[in-house]
XYZ file of C-alpha atoms in Angstrom:
412
model
C 39.448 -17.390 122.592
C 36.229 -18.681 120.984
C 35.662 -17.360 117.466
C 32.184 -15.817 117.744
C 30.060 -14.058 115.254
C 27.394 -11.374 115.331
C 24.060 -13.005 114.658
C 21.367 -10.856 113.140
C 18.163 -12.236 114.798
C 15.687 -9.799 113.281
C 15.773 -6.574 111.307
C 18.156 -4.240 112.953
C 18.567 -6.500 115.883
C 21.939 -8.151 116.603
C 23.195 -10.627 119.174
C 26.910 -11.397 120.118
C 27.160 -14.471 122.165
C 29.827 -14.731 124.886
C 29.824 -18.325 126.137
C 30.503 -18.699 129.806
C 29.238 -15.403 131.119
C 26.076 -15.007 133.265
C 25.104 -11.605 132.154
C 23.875 -9.643 129.255
C 24.047 -6.052 128.106
C 21.310 -4.567 125.870
C 21.581 -1.467 123.855
C 18.952 0.527 121.997
C 20.682 2.781 119.485
C 18.383 5.614 118.176
C 19.540 7.809 115.316
C 18.788 11.091 117.194
C 21.295 13.851 118.221
C 22.143 17.392 117.806
C 23.276 16.908 114.219
C 19.665 16.460 113.157
C 18.097 19.132 115.445
C 17.006 22.633 114.261
C 18.689 25.515 116.068
C 15.618 26.493 118.034
C 15.393 22.921 119.485
C 19.204 22.407 120.144
C 19.502 19.767 122.889
C 16.064 18.289 122.543
C 17.546 14.780 121.941
C 19.379 15.088 125.238
C 16.257 16.422 126.867
C 14.370 13.381 125.655
C 17.107 11.000 126.940
C 16.489 12.540 130.388
C 12.844 12.559 130.490
C 11.938 9.098 129.108
C 13.339 7.638 132.435
C 10.599 9.229 134.370
C 7.457 7.414 133.018
C 6.304 5.130 130.412
C 2.841 3.929 129.480
C 3.028 1.186 131.922
C 5.655 2.110 134.453
C 6.443 4.765 136.979
C 9.876 6.111 137.770
C 10.549 3.401 140.419
C 9.019 0.670 138.164
C 11.656 1.588 135.443
C 14.843 1.593 137.671
C 14.137 -0.709 140.668
C 13.593 -4.068 138.884
C 17.122 -3.689 137.215
C 18.831 -2.304 140.153
C 17.639 -4.671 142.862
C 19.302 -7.609 140.989
C 22.715 -5.779 140.787
C 22.160 -4.393 137.275
C 22.685 -0.971 135.777
C 20.491 1.180 133.605
C 21.606 4.263 131.775
C 21.785 6.195 128.625
C 24.003 8.796 126.666
C 23.421 11.247 123.806
C 26.068 11.750 121.251
C 26.231 13.944 118.222
C 24.354 11.558 115.876
C 22.925 8.961 118.328
C 21.145 8.429 121.630
C 22.027 5.035 123.252
C 19.933 3.361 126.084
C 21.527 0.405 127.763
C 21.045 -1.985 130.593
C 23.317 -4.785 132.029
C 21.771 -7.609 134.129
C 22.338 -11.220 135.134
C 21.116 -13.306 132.206
C 18.186 -14.628 134.167
C 16.671 -11.116 134.169
C 17.136 -10.314 130.571
C 13.437 -10.271 129.640
C 12.711 -7.682 132.431
C 15.636 -5.326 131.364
C 14.609 -5.821 127.508
C 11.033 -4.832 128.301
C 11.998 -1.796 130.287
C 14.374 -0.554 127.607
C 11.692 -1.132 124.844
C 9.177 0.872 126.802
C 11.653 3.622 127.518
C 12.364 3.949 123.887
C 8.927 3.298 122.200
C 6.409 4.068 125.030
C 7.488 7.064 127.138
C 4.720 8.986 128.650
C 5.515 12.737 128.858
C 3.763 14.875 131.412
C 4.403 18.596 132.041
C 5.560 18.001 135.646
C 8.413 15.479 134.511
C 9.492 17.838 131.652
C 9.894 20.719 134.154
C 11.668 18.524 136.532
C 14.172 17.483 133.962
C 14.532 21.101 132.641
C 15.833 21.995 136.116
C 18.317 19.225 136.153
C 19.530 19.855 132.673
C 20.055 23.453 133.465
C 22.073 22.498 136.514
C 24.118 20.128 134.200
C 24.621 22.982 131.815
C 25.803 25.403 134.360
C 28.000 22.807 135.985
C 29.713 22.112 132.568
C 30.478 25.786 132.329
C 32.465 25.531 135.578
C 34.671 22.576 134.338
C 37.658 23.609 132.338
C 37.954 20.247 130.382
C 34.209 20.457 129.399
C 34.629 24.131 128.288
C 37.612 23.140 126.339
C 35.788 20.516 124.298
C 32.796 22.876 123.926
C 35.136 25.575 122.452
C 36.885 23.035 120.187
C 33.594 21.837 118.633
C 32.119 25.315 118.445
C 35.029 27.072 116.812
C 37.131 24.518 115.001
C 34.655 21.940 113.602
C 33.103 22.975 110.376
C 29.909 21.019 109.903
C 26.825 19.810 111.961
C 29.043 18.080 114.628
C 29.812 21.590 115.872
C 26.329 21.585 117.606
C 26.205 21.146 121.338
C 24.639 17.939 122.675
C 23.156 19.685 125.780
C 22.077 22.758 123.831
C 22.227 26.288 125.271
C 20.560 28.117 128.088
C 17.875 29.656 125.773
C 16.954 26.365 124.040
C 16.989 24.374 127.297
C 14.442 26.974 128.881
C 12.219 27.124 125.723
C 11.812 23.617 124.619
C 8.143 22.586 125.348
C 6.297 19.416 126.077
C 4.753 19.471 122.580
C 8.312 19.958 121.011
C 9.502 16.769 122.876
C 6.396 14.702 121.889
C 6.663 15.707 118.171
C 10.421 15.237 117.987
C 10.241 11.858 119.750
C 7.470 10.677 117.339
C 9.683 11.667 114.315
C 13.087 10.295 115.564
C 12.118 7.319 117.495
C 10.405 5.547 114.573
C 11.166 1.693 114.405
C 13.258 2.154 111.277
C 15.509 4.611 113.116
C 16.389 2.295 115.997
C 18.831 -0.762 116.145
C 19.221 -3.064 119.101
C 22.514 -4.850 120.165
C 22.719 -7.671 122.719
C 26.008 -8.948 124.131
C 26.500 -11.793 126.645
C 24.509 -14.943 127.145
C 20.823 -15.363 126.917
C 18.662 -18.455 126.339
C 17.240 -19.326 122.944
C 13.671 -18.632 124.202
C 14.854 -15.088 125.122
C 15.939 -14.635 121.453
C 12.469 -15.663 120.324
C 11.076 -13.356 122.831
C 12.995 -10.539 121.195
C 11.836 -11.409 117.752
C 8.245 -11.445 119.005
C 8.375 -8.096 120.880
C 10.382 -6.043 118.294
C 9.441 -4.981 114.913
C 12.232 -2.719 113.664
C 10.954 -2.376 110.113
C 12.931 -1.010 107.188
C 12.709 2.661 106.468
C 14.539 5.927 106.008
C 17.134 5.977 108.845
C 18.884 9.390 109.692
C 21.740 9.691 107.385
C 25.348 9.896 108.822
C 26.829 13.337 108.405
C 30.347 14.623 107.870
C 32.306 17.562 109.368
C 35.810 18.739 109.004
C 38.553 20.281 111.276
C 39.420 24.007 110.666
C 42.955 25.193 111.020
C 43.131 27.719 113.751
C 44.093 28.608 117.471
C 41.184 29.643 119.874
C 41.208 30.559 123.462
C 38.484 30.353 126.180
C 39.391 32.809 129.067
C 38.218 31.337 132.276
C 39.428 33.058 135.354
C 38.274 30.344 137.689
C 40.834 27.822 136.512
C 44.530 28.124 137.642
C 45.880 25.788 134.988
C 46.057 25.861 131.226
C 44.111 23.154 129.380
C 45.137 22.339 125.871
C 43.516 20.392 123.105
C 45.605 19.865 119.990
C 43.691 18.591 117.064
C 44.550 17.091 113.501
C 42.715 15.401 110.798
C 42.200 11.741 111.689
C 40.956 8.609 110.175
C 37.418 7.549 109.667
C 35.836 4.321 110.892
C 35.187 3.342 107.338
C 38.867 3.612 106.322
C 39.666 -0.101 106.317
C 43.169 0.491 104.919
C 44.410 2.728 107.857
C 42.187 2.307 110.792
C 44.161 -0.577 112.460
C 47.502 1.068 111.993
C 45.915 4.225 113.526
C 44.723 2.180 116.542
C 48.343 0.980 117.212
C 49.669 4.493 116.662
C 47.178 6.079 119.190
C 48.099 3.404 121.657
C 51.862 3.861 121.644
C 51.417 7.607 121.816
C 48.948 7.947 124.523
C 47.960 4.850 126.318
C 49.525 3.900 129.524
C 52.414 5.268 131.638
C 54.898 3.656 129.213
C 53.437 5.544 126.236
C 55.513 8.201 124.366
C 53.507 11.241 125.574
C 53.315 10.218 129.238
C 56.933 9.192 129.406
C 58.494 11.909 127.435
C 56.238 15.025 128.310
C 55.315 14.175 131.954
C 57.802 11.752 133.415
C 61.114 13.099 131.835
C 60.183 16.680 131.405
C 57.626 17.208 134.116
C 55.755 19.627 131.968
C 52.271 18.428 132.556
C 50.013 16.701 135.223
C 47.922 15.067 132.632
C 48.383 14.189 128.939
C 46.410 11.721 126.632
C 45.449 10.852 123.142
C 42.034 10.109 121.700
C 40.486 9.539 118.289
C 37.008 11.160 117.511
C 35.722 9.074 114.638
C 32.695 9.194 112.427
C 31.709 7.038 109.331
C 33.599 9.225 106.984
C 35.589 11.613 108.980
C 37.898 11.678 112.085
C 39.929 13.974 114.254
C 42.939 13.005 116.339
C 43.195 14.748 119.737
C 45.965 15.267 122.250
C 44.878 16.684 125.655
C 47.213 18.209 128.110
C 46.993 20.211 131.283
C 49.785 22.269 132.755
C 50.719 25.436 134.582
C 50.979 28.758 133.036
C 54.592 28.785 133.425
C 55.131 25.690 131.444
C 52.675 26.287 128.663
C 55.176 27.589 125.970
C 57.608 24.894 126.936
C 54.858 22.259 126.662
C 53.961 23.250 123.054
C 57.573 23.419 122.039
C 58.618 19.990 123.455
C 55.322 18.401 122.282
C 55.667 19.387 118.652
C 59.401 18.883 118.737
C 58.661 15.339 119.861
C 56.011 14.824 117.203
C 58.269 16.130 114.410
C 61.174 13.879 115.388
C 59.262 10.888 116.426
C 60.899 7.622 115.428
C 58.671 4.775 115.521
C 61.135 2.014 116.420
C 60.359 -1.598 116.635
C 60.427 -1.404 120.379
C 57.901 1.362 120.408
C 55.916 -0.384 117.674
C 55.751 -3.668 119.696
C 54.580 -1.812 122.751
C 51.596 -0.283 120.951
C 50.610 -3.417 119.241
C 51.040 -5.629 122.304
C 49.152 -3.165 124.604
C 46.433 -2.774 122.220
C 46.003 -6.596 121.722
C 45.970 -7.101 125.405
C 43.400 -4.229 125.803
C 41.091 -6.007 123.280
C 41.425 -9.337 124.951
C 40.488 -7.892 128.207
C 37.215 -6.478 126.737
C 35.879 -10.069 126.504
C 35.522 -9.866 130.378
C 32.955 -7.141 130.120
C 29.702 -7.165 128.153
C 29.145 -3.518 128.536
C 32.684 -2.843 127.201
C 31.794 -4.793 124.148
C 28.583 -3.135 123.670
C 30.338 0.296 123.557
C 32.800 -1.179 121.000
C 30.176 -2.583 118.690
C 27.783 0.360 119.059
C 30.207 2.646 117.076
C 29.851 0.453 114.198
C 26.017 0.015 114.256
C 25.558 3.697 115.013
C 27.471 4.526 111.804
C 25.678 2.063 109.620
C 28.753 -0.037 109.197
C 29.111 -3.844 109.543
C 29.999 -4.911 112.915
C 33.228 -6.473 113.236
C 33.513 -8.983 116.088
C 36.404 -8.730 118.657
C 38.086 -11.646 117.046
C 37.971 -10.022 113.601
C 39.374 -6.783 115.148
C 42.189 -8.706 116.942
C 43.159 -10.508 113.700
C 43.318 -7.260 111.826
C 45.483 -5.532 114.526
C 47.807 -8.728 114.539
C 48.204 -8.053 110.710
C 49.319 -4.425 111.301
C 53.153 -3.980 110.469
C 55.537 -1.057 111.095
C 54.817 0.566 107.675
C 51.194 0.669 108.439
C 51.854 2.640 111.604
C 54.242 4.940 109.729
C 51.463 5.558 107.188
C 49.089 6.346 109.993
C 51.654 8.865 111.279
C 51.679 10.662 108.032
C 47.864 10.912 108.067
C 47.372 11.753 111.711
C 50.569 13.496 112.810
C 52.229 15.091 109.935
C 51.074 18.543 108.760
C 49.190 21.432 110.324
C 47.506 21.141 113.804
C 44.930 23.319 115.338
C 44.879 24.308 119.064
C 42.193 25.069 121.589
C 43.118 26.493 124.961
C 41.361 27.265 128.239
C 43.304 29.923 130.026
C 42.901 31.973 133.298
C 43.814 35.226 131.487
C 46.607 34.828 129.051
C 47.074 34.072 125.324
C 50.302 32.712 124.319
C 52.607 33.854 121.583
C 52.026 30.752 119.360
C 51.171 30.754 115.794
C 50.118 27.971 113.370
C 53.649 27.398 112.354
C 54.537 26.454 115.828
C 51.968 23.528 115.714
C 52.921 22.142 112.498
C 54.716 18.783 112.193
């Protein structure tokens, strides 16, 4: 594997070269999300993300999407709690076209009443659809009731705000949040030197006051969302996690998450699903911000198996012995996963974006791999004490029942 570095080619513009590939992925990272939204405009960042794709000062809807898609590329965006990310992946020879389209979407959208109303209809459909999906309801309930801080705010907003946001609100909020100093650009793949010069010429992301990364915290508790349309019980078990800036513990945490919940050979899948047959789905994830984190275990099961699931899961976590064999599985699988990321410029963008979005120095894949290689068994055991040991919280979407489970039953 070639040791590459992240090149800063202009203020807030970064390029990660991958020799040998014929594609490039570009991401514009805007410091705009519900964390920074007033309550009466909740969801406006997501609303803007939808609407900018309809028209810019120079391009129609078709002129925005067709030049990228006709060459096999992709164009999309997502809104998170603190950032909105616009990205495109194209063959390297079409880099300038994709770059120009993204730049115009971000800095030169043209908002008109008709487009705002069309997107309002679409966003309302998305909102109502989310209400019908048990997994989405589960995470909404988790953020709403168990997260103490600005990250509890909904990305999509609520029915009232979606219906009441005006075109004037959108124009004003865009002008405030999409300022050049609140945007970062990341490019991964292979582009010519002349393309780098083109980027420098076309972008002026000046220094200024960027939105400040916020902190939230997990509250202890057990909360239910009764949803009669589901026939299953959906659980989200949550515990204080490790932040992105915690250099001492983050790599041990990555290995621990992998051995617990990644792959059919992981502890949770093998012990809870394969041996006990208590779930049809179980996985682990790590929600991470600059200075805070929450470790999550998701599980879906039948009503009949619910109490047994909780008992078995927390019995397993309490008595978990991180053997050398288990440690080796987590470390080898994680290293393999990281190596495979080199085959996808878009996957690398997703990896690096979390650093840039949180105002942290971007670590290259080679750096991350070397840090994971240095992880020993003690580092993983230390991560266990921080991420597993102690009090957990629980969120549950249920057809009609609440379980006789107390906080003492979800403590390790």
